[in-house]
mmCIF file of C-alpha atoms in Angstrom:
data_model
loop_
_atom_site.group_PDB
_atom_site.id
_atom_site.type_symbol
_atom_site.label_atom_id
_atom_site.label_comp_id
_atom_site.label_asym_id
_atom_site.label_seq_id
_atom_site.Cartn_x
_atom_site.Cartn_y
_atom_site.Cartn_z
ATOM 1 C CA UNK A 1 -0.249 0.123 0.379
ATOM 2 C CA UNK A 2 0.997 3.781 -0.295
ATOM 3 C CA UNK A 3 2.164 3.885 3.075
ATOM 4 C CA UNK A 4 4.441 1.221 2.946
ATOM 5 C CA UNK A 5 5.732 2.036 -0.529
ATOM 6 C CA UNK A 6 6.795 5.505 1.270
ATOM 7 C CA UNK A 7 8.653 3.072 3.915
ATOM 8 C CA UNK A 8 10.336 1.450 0.945
ATOM 9 C CA UNK A 9 11.334 4.959 -0.742
ATOM 10 C CA UNK A 10 12.633 5.776 2.924
ATOM 11 C CA UNK A 11 9.977 8.498 3.135
ATOM 12 C CA UNK A 12 8.220 8.720 6.110
ATOM 13 C CA UNK A 13 4.650 8.816 6.412
ATOM 14 C CA UNK A 14 2.213 11.602 6.939
ATOM 15 C CA UNK A 15 2.195 12.128 11.008
ATOM 16 C CA UNK A 16 -1.061 10.837 12.702
ATOM 17 C CA UNK A 17 -2.641 14.033 13.538
ATOM 18 C CA UNK A 18 -3.905 16.113 10.434
ATOM 19 C CA UNK A 19 -2.136 19.072 8.381
ATOM 20 C CA UNK A 20 -2.695 22.378 10.624
ATOM 21 C CA UNK A 21 -4.910 24.160 8.094
ATOM 22 C CA UNK A 22 -6.646 20.574 7.495
ATOM 23 C CA UNK A 23 -7.969 20.515 11.489
ATOM 24 C CA UNK A 24 -8.819 23.802 11.277
ATOM 25 C CA UNK A 25 -11.174 24.020 8.281
ATOM 26 C CA UNK A 26 -13.419 21.305 10.613
ATOM 27 C CA UNK A 27 -13.726 24.152 13.432
ATOM 28 C CA UNK A 28 -15.790 25.927 10.162
ATOM 29 C CA UNK A 29 -17.237 23.589 7.615
ATOM 30 C CA UNK A 30 -18.375 20.300 8.224
ATOM 31 C CA UNK A 31 -15.107 18.243 7.138
ATOM 32 C CA UNK A 32 -13.963 15.055 8.465
ATOM 33 C CA UNK A 33 -10.090 14.284 8.132
ATOM 34 C CA UNK A 34 -9.331 11.421 7.036
ATOM 35 C CA UNK A 35 -6.384 8.987 6.981
ATOM 36 C CA UNK A 36 -5.958 6.520 4.086
ATOM 37 C CA UNK A 37 -2.371 4.770 3.588
ATOM 38 C CA UNK A 38 -0.560 8.064 5.409
ATOM 39 C CA UNK A 39 -1.843 10.517 3.157
ATOM 40 C CA UNK A 40 -4.687 12.594 4.354
ATOM 41 C CA UNK A 41 -8.296 13.025 3.184
ATOM 42 C CA UNK A 42 -11.623 14.950 3.752
ATOM 43 C CA UNK A 43 -14.585 13.579 4.027
ATOM 44 C CA UNK A 44 -17.844 15.848 2.731
ATOM 45 C CA UNK A 45 -20.813 14.722 2.513
ATOM 46 C CA UNK A 46 -20.133 11.324 2.597
ATOM 47 C CA UNK A 47 -17.971 11.559 -0.544
ATOM 48 C CA UNK A 48 -14.100 11.686 0.603
ATOM 49 C CA UNK A 49 -11.339 13.866 -1.514
ATOM 50 C CA UNK A 50 -7.638 14.129 -1.328
ATOM 51 C CA UNK A 51 -6.018 16.758 1.048
ATOM 52 C CA UNK A 52 -2.904 17.480 -1.673
ATOM 53 C CA UNK A 53 -3.570 15.707 -4.665
ATOM 54 C CA UNK A 54 -0.093 15.930 -5.329
ATOM 55 C CA UNK A 55 -0.081 17.780 -8.787
ATOM 56 C CA UNK A 56 2.222 20.749 -9.195
ATOM 57 C CA UNK A 57 -0.218 23.434 -10.773
ATOM 58 C CA UNK A 58 -0.184 27.111 -11.854
ATOM 59 C CA UNK A 59 -2.334 29.474 -10.293
ATOM 60 C CA UNK A 60 -4.602 29.151 -13.579
ATOM 61 C CA UNK A 61 -4.993 25.264 -12.429
ATOM 62 C CA UNK A 62 -5.400 25.662 -8.700
ATOM 63 C CA UNK A 63 -8.574 28.442 -10.282
ATOM 64 C CA UNK A 64 -10.102 25.493 -12.532
ATOM 65 C CA UNK A 65 -8.915 22.162 -10.449
ATOM 66 C CA UNK A 66 -8.431 22.816 -7.059
ATOM 67 C CA UNK A 67 -7.587 20.137 -3.971
ATOM 68 C CA UNK A 68 -8.180 21.380 -0.981
ATOM 69 C CA UNK A 69 -4.575 22.351 0.107
ATOM 70 C CA UNK A 70 -4.263 24.812 -3.119
ATOM 71 C CA UNK A 71 -7.147 26.825 -1.157
ATOM 72 C CA UNK A 72 -5.138 28.289 1.440
ATOM 73 C CA UNK A 73 -1.491 28.329 -0.477
ATOM 74 C CA UNK A 74 -1.954 32.069 -1.099
ATOM 75 C CA UNK A 75 -2.002 33.648 2.385
ATOM 76 C CA UNK A 76 -5.192 36.329 3.465
ATOM 77 C CA UNK A 77 -3.623 39.179 5.432
ATOM 78 C CA UNK A 78 -5.842 41.352 7.070
ATOM 79 C CA UNK A 79 -5.106 44.941 8.196
ATOM 80 C CA UNK A 80 -3.973 48.403 6.445
ATOM 81 C CA UNK A 81 -5.069 48.406 2.684
ATOM 82 C CA UNK A 82 -2.327 48.408 0.442
ATOM 83 C CA UNK A 83 -1.885 48.353 -2.940
ATOM 84 C CA UNK A 84 -1.537 44.896 -4.222
ATOM 85 C CA UNK A 85 0.822 44.363 -7.572
ATOM 86 C CA UNK A 86 2.658 41.280 -7.226
ATOM 87 C CA UNK A 87 1.254 39.245 -10.033
ATOM 88 C CA UNK A 88 -1.934 36.361 -9.338
ATOM 89 C CA UNK A 89 -2.032 37.787 -5.513
ATOM 90 C CA UNK A 90 -5.748 36.116 -5.026
ATOM 91 C CA UNK A 91 -6.262 34.707 -1.461
ATOM 92 C CA UNK A 92 -9.705 33.373 -1.362
ATOM 93 C CA UNK A 93 -10.007 33.129 -5.449
ATOM 94 C CA UNK A 94 -8.536 29.610 -5.057
ATOM 95 C CA UNK A 95 -12.173 27.758 -4.344
ATOM 96 C CA UNK A 96 -12.433 24.127 -3.455
ATOM 97 C CA UNK A 97 -16.481 23.467 -4.804
ATOM 98 C CA UNK A 98 -17.292 20.285 -2.940
ATOM 99 C CA UNK A 99 -16.640 21.954 0.286
ATOM 100 C CA UNK A 100 -18.931 25.316 -0.262
ATOM 101 C CA UNK A 101 -21.648 22.009 -1.508
ATOM 102 C CA UNK A 102 -21.409 20.603 1.369
ATOM 103 C CA UNK A 103 -21.550 23.348 3.978
ATOM 104 C CA UNK A 104 -23.980 25.120 1.866
ATOM 105 C CA UNK A 105 -25.697 23.448 -0.640
ATOM 106 C CA UNK A 106 -24.914 21.798 -4.000
ATOM 107 C CA UNK A 107 -27.822 22.958 -5.958
ATOM 108 C CA UNK A 108 -29.890 26.040 -6.156
ATOM 109 C CA UNK A 109 -32.697 24.680 -4.522
ATOM 110 C CA UNK A 110 -30.560 23.236 -1.862
ATOM 111 C CA UNK A 111 -29.099 26.471 -0.493
ATOM 112 C CA UNK A 112 -30.867 27.979 2.880
ATOM 113 C CA UNK A 113 -31.688 31.335 2.030
ATOM 114 C CA UNK A 114 -33.244 33.615 5.174
ATOM 115 C CA UNK A 115 -34.473 37.520 5.018
ATOM 116 C CA UNK A 116 -31.995 39.753 6.781
ATOM 117 C CA UNK A 117 -32.084 43.142 7.576
ATOM 118 C CA UNK A 118 -28.809 44.866 6.518
ATOM 119 C CA UNK A 119 -28.405 48.389 7.128
ATOM 120 C CA UNK A 120 -31.897 49.088 6.622
ATOM 121 C CA UNK A 121 -32.224 46.776 2.862
ATOM 122 C CA UNK A 122 -33.013 43.490 3.097
ATOM 123 C CA UNK A 123 -30.519 40.985 1.353
ATOM 124 C CA UNK A 124 -30.941 37.207 1.230
ATOM 125 C CA UNK A 125 -28.620 35.759 2.300
ATOM 126 C CA UNK A 126 -27.421 31.838 3.696
ATOM 127 C CA UNK A 127 -29.366 30.770 6.943
ATOM 128 C CA UNK A 128 -25.690 29.333 8.211
ATOM 129 C CA UNK A 129 -23.816 32.336 7.807
ATOM 130 C CA UNK A 130 -26.768 35.467 8.812
ATOM 131 C CA UNK A 131 -25.570 35.276 12.088
ATOM 132 C CA UNK A 132 -21.798 36.539 10.675
ATOM 133 C CA UNK A 133 -23.349 39.535 8.106
ATOM 134 C CA UNK A 134 -25.896 40.864 11.000
ATOM 135 C CA UNK A 135 -23.242 41.212 13.224
ATOM 136 C CA UNK A 136 -20.934 42.822 10.293
ATOM 137 C CA UNK A 137 -23.893 45.292 10.029
ATOM 138 C CA UNK A 138 -23.608 46.229 14.204
ATOM 139 C CA UNK A 139 -20.577 47.399 13.040
ATOM 140 C CA UNK A 140 -21.178 49.508 10.146
ATOM 141 C CA UNK A 141 -23.920 50.760 11.531
ATOM 142 C CA UNK A 142 -22.058 51.934 14.602
ATOM 143 C CA UNK A 143 -18.989 53.709 12.002
ATOM 144 C CA UNK A 144 -21.894 55.247 10.226
ATOM 145 C CA UNK A 145 -23.532 56.860 12.907
ATOM 146 C CA UNK A 146 -19.446 58.012 13.629
ATOM 147 C CA UNK A 147 -18.646 58.890 10.312
ATOM 148 C CA UNK A 148 -21.273 59.306 7.980
ATOM 149 C CA UNK A 149 -18.953 59.287 4.865
ATOM 150 C CA UNK A 150 -19.170 55.844 4.947
ATOM 151 C CA UNK A 151 -23.271 56.031 4.090
ATOM 152 C CA UNK A 152 -22.442 56.357 0.351
ATOM 153 C CA UNK A 153 -20.662 53.310 0.028
ATOM 154 C CA UNK A 154 -23.454 50.735 1.623
ATOM 155 C CA UNK A 155 -26.069 51.818 -0.363
ATOM 156 C CA UNK A 156 -27.385 49.888 -3.105
ATOM 157 C CA UNK A 157 -25.926 46.814 -2.078
ATOM 158 C CA UNK A 158 -26.466 43.407 -4.075
ATOM 159 C CA UNK A 159 -24.472 40.046 -4.914
ATOM 160 C CA UNK A 160 -25.933 37.758 -2.048
ATOM 161 C CA UNK A 161 -27.873 35.541 -3.395
ATOM 162 C CA UNK A 162 -27.659 34.275 -6.698
ATOM 163 C CA UNK A 163 -27.326 30.960 -8.111
ATOM 164 C CA UNK A 164 -24.156 31.905 -10.835
ATOM 165 C CA UNK A 165 -21.542 31.469 -12.218
ATOM 166 C CA UNK A 166 -18.362 33.729 -12.221
ATOM 167 C CA UNK A 167 -18.032 36.116 -14.970
ATOM 168 C CA UNK A 168 -16.288 34.221 -18.034
ATOM 169 C CA UNK A 169 -15.956 31.314 -16.160
ATOM 170 C CA UNK A 170 -17.170 27.735 -15.517
ATOM 171 C CA UNK A 171 -16.420 28.562 -12.180
ATOM 172 C CA UNK A 172 -19.213 28.272 -9.412
ATOM 173 C CA UNK A 173 -19.778 32.032 -7.965
ATOM 174 C CA UNK A 174 -19.514 32.164 -3.715
ATOM 175 C CA UNK A 175 -22.763 34.478 -4.645
ATOM 176 C CA UNK A 176 -24.462 31.444 -5.172
ATOM 177 C CA UNK A 177 -24.272 30.071 -1.719
ATOM 178 C CA UNK A 178 -25.534 32.857 -0.278
ATOM 179 C CA UNK A 179 -22.091 34.011 1.746
ATOM 180 C CA UNK A 180 -21.583 37.279 0.164
ATOM 181 C CA UNK A 181 -22.076 40.490 -0.849
ATOM 182 C CA UNK A 182 -21.029 43.704 -2.693
ATOM 183 C CA UNK A 183 -21.291 47.538 -1.950
ATOM 184 C CA UNK A 184 -21.900 49.968 -3.723
ATOM 185 C CA UNK A 185 -20.914 49.566 -6.897
ATOM 186 C CA UNK A 186 -20.840 52.503 -8.017
ATOM 187 C CA UNK A 187 -17.949 53.273 -5.776
ATOM 188 C CA UNK A 188 -15.991 50.351 -6.762
ATOM 189 C CA UNK A 189 -13.443 48.809 -8.884
ATOM 190 C CA UNK A 190 -13.010 45.355 -10.502
ATOM 191 C CA UNK A 191 -10.648 44.853 -12.805
ATOM 192 C CA UNK A 192 -12.743 43.688 -15.830
ATOM 193 C CA UNK A 193 -13.758 46.641 -15.847
ATOM 194 C CA UNK A 194 -10.753 48.769 -16.679
ATOM 195 C CA UNK A 195 -9.672 50.179 -19.874
ATOM 196 C CA UNK A 196 -7.169 49.011 -20.765
ATOM 197 C CA UNK A 197 -8.300 45.692 -18.995
ATOM 198 C CA UNK A 198 -3.973 45.063 -19.354
ATOM 199 C CA UNK A 199 -1.592 45.026 -17.745
ATOM 200 C CA UNK A 200 -3.671 44.916 -14.437
ATOM 201 C CA UNK A 201 -3.808 48.271 -12.183
ATOM 202 C CA UNK A 202 -4.462 47.671 -8.874
ATOM 203 C CA UNK A 203 -7.515 50.498 -8.150
ATOM 204 C CA UNK A 204 -9.779 51.169 -5.022
ATOM 205 C CA UNK A 205 -11.374 53.732 -2.784
ATOM 206 C CA UNK A 206 -13.733 51.249 -0.071
ATOM 207 C CA UNK A 207 -12.273 52.658 3.272
ATOM 208 C CA UNK A 208 -10.852 51.041 5.476
ATOM 209 C CA UNK A 209 -13.362 51.030 8.634
ATOM 210 C CA UNK A 210 -15.930 49.093 6.281
ATOM 211 C CA UNK A 211 -12.861 46.707 5.492
ATOM 212 C CA UNK A 212 -11.668 45.919 8.693
ATOM 213 C CA UNK A 213 -15.940 45.442 10.034
ATOM 214 C CA UNK A 214 -16.338 42.727 8.113
ATOM 215 C CA UNK A 215 -12.578 41.024 8.337
ATOM 216 C CA UNK A 216 -13.634 40.840 11.930
ATOM 217 C CA UNK A 217 -16.265 38.987 11.638
ATOM 218 C CA UNK A 218 -14.522 36.156 9.165
ATOM 219 C CA UNK A 219 -15.512 38.195 5.668
ATOM 220 C CA UNK A 220 -12.282 38.849 3.201
ATOM 221 C CA UNK A 221 -12.438 41.304 0.395
ATOM 222 C CA UNK A 222 -11.930 41.634 -2.872
ATOM 223 C CA UNK A 223 -9.797 44.641 -2.932
ATOM 224 C CA UNK A 224 -6.885 42.231 -1.158
ATOM 225 C CA UNK A 225 -6.656 40.781 -4.556
ATOM 226 C CA UNK A 226 -4.332 41.565 -7.925
ATOM 227 C CA UNK A 227 -7.209 40.612 -9.816
ATOM 228 C CA UNK A 228 -9.115 43.230 -7.687
ATOM 229 C CA UNK A 229 -13.557 43.717 -6.655
ATOM 230 C CA UNK A 230 -13.374 46.078 -4.400
ATOM 231 C CA UNK A 231 -16.825 45.204 -3.829
ATOM 232 C CA UNK A 232 -17.086 41.967 -2.629
ATOM 233 C CA UNK A 233 -17.130 40.447 0.741
ATOM 234 C CA UNK A 234 -17.360 36.346 0.541
ATOM 235 C CA UNK A 235 -17.425 34.527 4.206
ATOM 236 C CA UNK A 236 -14.542 32.785 4.707
ATOM 237 C CA UNK A 237 -13.178 32.365 8.121
ATOM 238 C CA UNK A 238 -10.702 29.988 7.696
ATOM 239 C CA UNK A 239 -8.351 32.071 5.665
ATOM 240 C CA UNK A 240 -8.612 34.863 8.741
ATOM 241 C CA UNK A 241 -8.316 32.073 11.253
ATOM 242 C CA UNK A 242 -4.598 32.572 12.211
ATOM 243 C CA UNK A 243 -4.783 28.978 13.448
ATOM 244 C CA UNK A 244 -5.589 27.518 9.855
ATOM 245 C CA UNK A 245 -1.981 29.124 8.743
#
């Protein structure tokens, strides 16, 4: 078996404890780490997937065909906003669809959404993530009262639950699961809209206080991406949990 082969080749089998990020993932998602012949796998909704498929991949290959380990391959760094100039530094854009399917629903009909009040706007979000959205709204409401200039960025919110593919791809959007939100498009920047589109030049006007409020409750921000999408916030607590790194 694989474990005996590794020993024969002089390689040590995987330790009895799962990789740090895999163990941490179980805090946030319905995953079960499983060891088979010295290699780590993850069980999701009754199906087992390799934690690391052993393939060396380009960035584009990770986007199109990731394993779970790939989703942690680019660290997400919160804190002060800074321009993103390193090519393909897109922490969080790599998503493992079976994880989202197991956690939130594999089809549009299976995604359990509820209506919430978010700063006076009714939004449909995933029932499991609704409390996190509500905590963000509470933080933002307090910040807007202190800094009214934030309010225009938080009008005309959208992009919560919408079952669809990411533009120009065959990959499912995080909006499909009701775990992401778009702030005011008119005050946002998106790399696909830039003219000229190449080379990519990062741009942003979303204030730090808004970013901080979302990140404090487990949401990553598309403004931390080289392929920037500054309107976009997405619930990915594992990428902000220091114990997962």
